[in-house]
Coordinates of C-alpha atoms in Angstrom, one line a residue:
X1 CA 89.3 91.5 93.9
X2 CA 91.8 94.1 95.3
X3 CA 90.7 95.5 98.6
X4 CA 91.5 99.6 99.0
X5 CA 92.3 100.6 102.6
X6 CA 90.9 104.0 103.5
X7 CA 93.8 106.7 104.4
X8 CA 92.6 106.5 108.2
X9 CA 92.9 102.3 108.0
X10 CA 95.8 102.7 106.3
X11 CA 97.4 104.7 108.9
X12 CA 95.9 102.2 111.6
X13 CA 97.2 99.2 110.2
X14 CA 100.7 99.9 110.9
X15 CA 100.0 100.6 114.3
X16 CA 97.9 97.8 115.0
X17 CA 100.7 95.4 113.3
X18 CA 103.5 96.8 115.9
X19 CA 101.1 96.9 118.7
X20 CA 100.3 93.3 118.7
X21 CA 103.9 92.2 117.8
X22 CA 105.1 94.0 121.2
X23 CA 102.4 92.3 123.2
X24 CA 103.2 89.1 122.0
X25 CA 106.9 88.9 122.4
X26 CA 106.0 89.7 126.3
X27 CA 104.2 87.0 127.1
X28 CA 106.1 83.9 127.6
X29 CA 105.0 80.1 126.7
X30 CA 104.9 79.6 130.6
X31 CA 102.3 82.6 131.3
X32 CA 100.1 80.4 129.0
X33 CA 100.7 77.0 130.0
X34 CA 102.9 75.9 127.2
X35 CA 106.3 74.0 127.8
X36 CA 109.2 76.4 126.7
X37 CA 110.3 74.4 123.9
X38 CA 114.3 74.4 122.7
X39 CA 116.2 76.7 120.5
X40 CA 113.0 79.2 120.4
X41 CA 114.8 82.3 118.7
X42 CA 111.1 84.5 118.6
X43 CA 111.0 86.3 122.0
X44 CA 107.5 85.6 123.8
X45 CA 104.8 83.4 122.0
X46 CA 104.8 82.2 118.0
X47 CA 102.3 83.4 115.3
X48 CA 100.6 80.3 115.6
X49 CA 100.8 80.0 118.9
X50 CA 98.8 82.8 119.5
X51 CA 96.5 81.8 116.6
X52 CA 96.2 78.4 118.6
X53 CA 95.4 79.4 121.7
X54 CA 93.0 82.5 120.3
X55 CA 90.8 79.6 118.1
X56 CA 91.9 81.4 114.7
X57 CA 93.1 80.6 111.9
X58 CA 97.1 81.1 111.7
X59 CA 97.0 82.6 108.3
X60 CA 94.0 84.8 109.4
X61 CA 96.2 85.9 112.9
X62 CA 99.3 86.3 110.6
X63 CA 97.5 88.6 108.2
X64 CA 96.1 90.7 110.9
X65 CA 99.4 91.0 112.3
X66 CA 101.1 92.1 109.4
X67 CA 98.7 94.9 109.1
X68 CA 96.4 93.9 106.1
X69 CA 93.2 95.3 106.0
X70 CA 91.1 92.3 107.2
X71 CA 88.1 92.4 109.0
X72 CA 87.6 91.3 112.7
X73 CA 85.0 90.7 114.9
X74 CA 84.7 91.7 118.7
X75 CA 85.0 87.7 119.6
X76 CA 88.0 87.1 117.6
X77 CA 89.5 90.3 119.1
X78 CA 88.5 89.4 122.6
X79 CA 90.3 86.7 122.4
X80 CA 93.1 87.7 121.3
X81 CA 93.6 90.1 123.7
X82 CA 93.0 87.2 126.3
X83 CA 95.4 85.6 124.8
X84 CA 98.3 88.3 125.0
X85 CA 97.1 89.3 128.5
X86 CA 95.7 92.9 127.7
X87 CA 94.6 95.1 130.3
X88 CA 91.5 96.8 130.3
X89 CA 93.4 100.3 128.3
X90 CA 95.4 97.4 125.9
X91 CA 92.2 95.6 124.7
X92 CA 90.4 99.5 124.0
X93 CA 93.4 100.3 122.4
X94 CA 93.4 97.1 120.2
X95 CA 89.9 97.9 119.4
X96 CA 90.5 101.2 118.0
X97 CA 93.4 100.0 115.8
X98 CA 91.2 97.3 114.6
X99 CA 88.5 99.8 114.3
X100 CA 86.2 97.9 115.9
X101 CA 83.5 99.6 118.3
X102 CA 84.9 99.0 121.8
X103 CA 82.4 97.4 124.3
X104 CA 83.3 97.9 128.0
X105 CA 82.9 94.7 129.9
X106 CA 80.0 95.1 131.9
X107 CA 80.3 92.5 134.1
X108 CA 83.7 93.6 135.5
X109 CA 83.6 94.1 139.0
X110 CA 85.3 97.5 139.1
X111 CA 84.0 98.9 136.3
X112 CA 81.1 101.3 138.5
X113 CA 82.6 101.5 141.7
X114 CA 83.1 105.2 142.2
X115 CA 86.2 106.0 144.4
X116 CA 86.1 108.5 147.0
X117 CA 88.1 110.7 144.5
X118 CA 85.0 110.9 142.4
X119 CA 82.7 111.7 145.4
X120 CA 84.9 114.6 146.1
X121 CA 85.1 116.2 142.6
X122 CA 80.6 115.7 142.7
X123 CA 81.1 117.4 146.5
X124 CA 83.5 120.0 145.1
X125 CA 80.7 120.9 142.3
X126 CA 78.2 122.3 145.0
X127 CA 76.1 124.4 145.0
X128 CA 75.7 123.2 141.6
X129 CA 74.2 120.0 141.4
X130 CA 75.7 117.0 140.2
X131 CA 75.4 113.3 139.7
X132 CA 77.4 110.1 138.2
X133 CA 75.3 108.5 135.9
X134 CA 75.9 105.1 133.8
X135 CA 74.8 104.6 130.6
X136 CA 71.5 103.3 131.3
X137 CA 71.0 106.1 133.9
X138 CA 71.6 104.5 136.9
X139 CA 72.5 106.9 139.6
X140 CA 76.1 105.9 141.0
X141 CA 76.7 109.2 143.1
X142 CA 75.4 112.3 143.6
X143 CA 76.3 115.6 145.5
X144 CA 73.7 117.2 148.1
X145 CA 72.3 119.7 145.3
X146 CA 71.4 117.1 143.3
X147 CA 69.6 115.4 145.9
X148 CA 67.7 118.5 146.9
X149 CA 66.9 118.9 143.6
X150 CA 65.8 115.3 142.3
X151 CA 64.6 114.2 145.8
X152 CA 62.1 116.3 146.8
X153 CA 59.1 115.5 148.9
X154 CA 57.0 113.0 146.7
X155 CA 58.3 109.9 144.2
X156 CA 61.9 111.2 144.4
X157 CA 64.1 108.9 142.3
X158 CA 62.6 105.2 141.8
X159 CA 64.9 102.2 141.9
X160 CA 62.3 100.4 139.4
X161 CA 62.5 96.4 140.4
X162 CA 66.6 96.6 139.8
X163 CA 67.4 98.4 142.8
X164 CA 68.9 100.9 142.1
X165 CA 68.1 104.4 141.4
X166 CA 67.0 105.3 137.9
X167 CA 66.2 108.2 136.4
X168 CA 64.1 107.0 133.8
X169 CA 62.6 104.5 135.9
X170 CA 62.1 107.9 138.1
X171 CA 60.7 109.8 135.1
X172 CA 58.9 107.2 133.3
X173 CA 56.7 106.3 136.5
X174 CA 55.4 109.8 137.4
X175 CA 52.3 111.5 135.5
X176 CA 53.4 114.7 134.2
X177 CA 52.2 117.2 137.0
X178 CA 54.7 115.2 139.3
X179 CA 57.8 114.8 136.9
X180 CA 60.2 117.2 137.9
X181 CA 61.2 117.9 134.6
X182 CA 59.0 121.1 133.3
X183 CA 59.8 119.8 129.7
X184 CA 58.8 116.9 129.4
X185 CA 57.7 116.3 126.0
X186 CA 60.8 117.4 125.1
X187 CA 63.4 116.0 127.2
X188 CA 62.5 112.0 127.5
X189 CA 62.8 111.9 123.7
X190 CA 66.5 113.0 124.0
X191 CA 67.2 110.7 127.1
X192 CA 65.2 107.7 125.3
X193 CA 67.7 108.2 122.2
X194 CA 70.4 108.5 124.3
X195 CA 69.9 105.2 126.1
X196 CA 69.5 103.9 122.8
X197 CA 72.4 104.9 121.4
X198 CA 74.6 103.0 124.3
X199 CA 72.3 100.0 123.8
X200 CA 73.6 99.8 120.9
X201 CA 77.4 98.7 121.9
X202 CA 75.1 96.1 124.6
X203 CA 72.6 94.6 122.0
X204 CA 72.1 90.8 123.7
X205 CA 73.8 91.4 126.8
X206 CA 71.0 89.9 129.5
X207 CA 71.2 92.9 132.0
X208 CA 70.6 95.8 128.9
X209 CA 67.9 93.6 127.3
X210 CA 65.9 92.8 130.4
X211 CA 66.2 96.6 131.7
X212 CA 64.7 97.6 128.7
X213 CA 62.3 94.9 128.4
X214 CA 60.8 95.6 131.6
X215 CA 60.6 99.5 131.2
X216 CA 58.8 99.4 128.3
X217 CA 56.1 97.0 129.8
X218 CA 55.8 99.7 132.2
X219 CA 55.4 102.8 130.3
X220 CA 53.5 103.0 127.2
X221 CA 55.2 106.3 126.9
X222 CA 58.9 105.0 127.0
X223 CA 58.0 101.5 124.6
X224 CA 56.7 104.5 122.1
X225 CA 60.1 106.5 122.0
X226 CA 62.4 103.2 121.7
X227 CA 60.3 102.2 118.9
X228 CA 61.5 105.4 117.0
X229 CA 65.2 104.0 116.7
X230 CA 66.1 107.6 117.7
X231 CA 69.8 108.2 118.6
X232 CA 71.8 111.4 119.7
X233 CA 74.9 111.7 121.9
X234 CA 74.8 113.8 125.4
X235 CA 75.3 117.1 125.0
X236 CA 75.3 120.4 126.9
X237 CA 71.4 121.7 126.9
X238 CA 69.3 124.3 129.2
X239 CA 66.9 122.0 131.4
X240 CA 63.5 123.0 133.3
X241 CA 63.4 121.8 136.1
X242 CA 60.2 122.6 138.9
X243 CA 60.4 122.1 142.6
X244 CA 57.8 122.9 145.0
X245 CA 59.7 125.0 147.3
X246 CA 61.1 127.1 144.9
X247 CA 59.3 127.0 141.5
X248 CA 61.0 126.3 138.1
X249 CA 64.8 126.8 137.6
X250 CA 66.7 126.7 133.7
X251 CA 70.0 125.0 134.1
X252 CA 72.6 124.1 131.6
X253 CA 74.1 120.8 131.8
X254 CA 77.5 119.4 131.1
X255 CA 78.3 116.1 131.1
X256 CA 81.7 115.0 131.4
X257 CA 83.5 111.7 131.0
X258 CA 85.4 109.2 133.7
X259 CA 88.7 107.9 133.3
X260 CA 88.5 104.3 134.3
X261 CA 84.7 104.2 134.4
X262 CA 83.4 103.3 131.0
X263 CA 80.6 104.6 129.4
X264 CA 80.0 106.7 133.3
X265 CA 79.9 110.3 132.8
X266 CA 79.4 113.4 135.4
X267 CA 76.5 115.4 134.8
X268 CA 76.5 118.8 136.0
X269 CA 74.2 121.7 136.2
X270 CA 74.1 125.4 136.6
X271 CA 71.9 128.0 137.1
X272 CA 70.9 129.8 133.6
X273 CA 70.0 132.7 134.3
X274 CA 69.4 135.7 137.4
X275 CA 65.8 134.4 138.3
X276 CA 67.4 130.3 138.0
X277 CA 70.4 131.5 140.2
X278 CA 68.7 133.0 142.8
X279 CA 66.1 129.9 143.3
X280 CA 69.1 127.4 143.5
X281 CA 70.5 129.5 146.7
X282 CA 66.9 129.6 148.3
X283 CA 67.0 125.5 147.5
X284 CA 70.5 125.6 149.2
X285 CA 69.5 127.4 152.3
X286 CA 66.7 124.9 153.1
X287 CA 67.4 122.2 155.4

């Protein structure tokens, strides 16, 4: 049976086959434990080496890095890129030649620790308000708007037994003539898919199961909307949200994506119209 690359693979392949011969021949037997060996004419490590010390076949390893369209796995690419030392932009990089969904490593230590150049940009935003959110919703920073709009007198944001602060856990835990969004019927639904569409690069991982696990056994509502398999993206959309000191506001949000954060994105939103514009001012003039 003749397999038929797709023009896109096809162009990928290539790339992917001189990419991985560059990272090998820069890591040396030494970097990996291996006695340097006499009269070795390759530069860096060998074919098999790599295949060796990656737990793959060498005929597999070879035929990935001569560019054939073979399949791989997120394992077998992991440790590859273990293997030849990839940094965090190497190993996405590797994924997308391999055209394999990348999945951020969660556990990394660095991977949600906002810098104070973040902070500033969310402090830059104001008046409008603005928050750094994961992809389960976890709130990683905020600006004062934000805060004055979320955290108003009453429930303001709960941490849920994780904590941290949630927005869903926040949403999902107030009736409806407490949620702050107006909306609501509408709006969960589209957060709910969300969520489930970056569960989907997590599916097993302990921390994504459990969170979800455990929301759903407290809210009927959300354990309804995940078992609708609904997915959609974030996206720019008018929100209404109420506040008791100065009624209902319509903002747009825009959510915007973090270098060197995976999967984090800023989240910002502004007034949509006169009426909107004029409450966020009054909101900013209280103390």
């Amino acid at each position: 049976m003749t397999i038929v690359a797709a023009p896109t693979q096809r162009r990928r392949r290539p790339e992917l086959a001189a990419f991985l011969r560059s990272r090998r021949a820069r890591v040396t037997p030494e970097d990996v434990g291996m006695p340097p060996g006499l009269r070795r004419r390759t530069p860096g490590l060998r074919r098999e080496e790599v295949a060796h010390l990656s737990g793959v076949g060498v005929t597999w390893y070879t035929w990935l890095e001569q560019g054939r369209p073979i399949n791989a796995s997120a394992q077998v690419l992991d440790a590859v890129a273990r293997t030849l030392r990839l940094d965090r932009p190497e190993r996405e990089h590797l994924y997308h030649l391999a055209e394999v969904p990348y999945a951020p490593d969660r556990a990394a230590p660095d991977s949600e620790v906002v810098s104070p150049e973040i902070q500033g940009i969310l402090d830059a935003l104001d008046p409008h308000p603005a928050v750094l959110y994961n992809a389960r919703y976890d709130v990683l920073a905020t600006n004062t708007m934000y805060e004055r709009l979320l955290m108003q007198d009453g429930p303001g944001l709960d941490t849920g037994p994780f904590g941290i602060r949630n927005v869903l856990w926040a949403l999902f835990s107030v009736p409806d003539p407490r949620c702050p969004v107006v909306d609501r019927k509408r709006e969960l639904p589209l957060m709910v898919a969300q969520l489930r569409g970056a569960y989907g690069r997590h599916v097993g991982e302990p921390a994504w199961e459990e969170f979800v696990r455990r929301l759903a056994e407290a809210s009927p509502e959300f354990a309804r909307l995940w078992r609708s398999g609904d997915v959609v993206p974030p996206g720019t959309r008018v929100k209404t949200f109420r506040h008791e000191r100065v009624g209902e506001v319509r903002l747009t949000s825009v959510s915007l994506s973090v270098n060197g954060m995976p999967e984090c994105r800023i989240v910002a939103y502004s007034p949509n119209d006169e009426e909107s514009r004029l409450g966020m001012e009054a909101l900013r003039a209280k103390t």
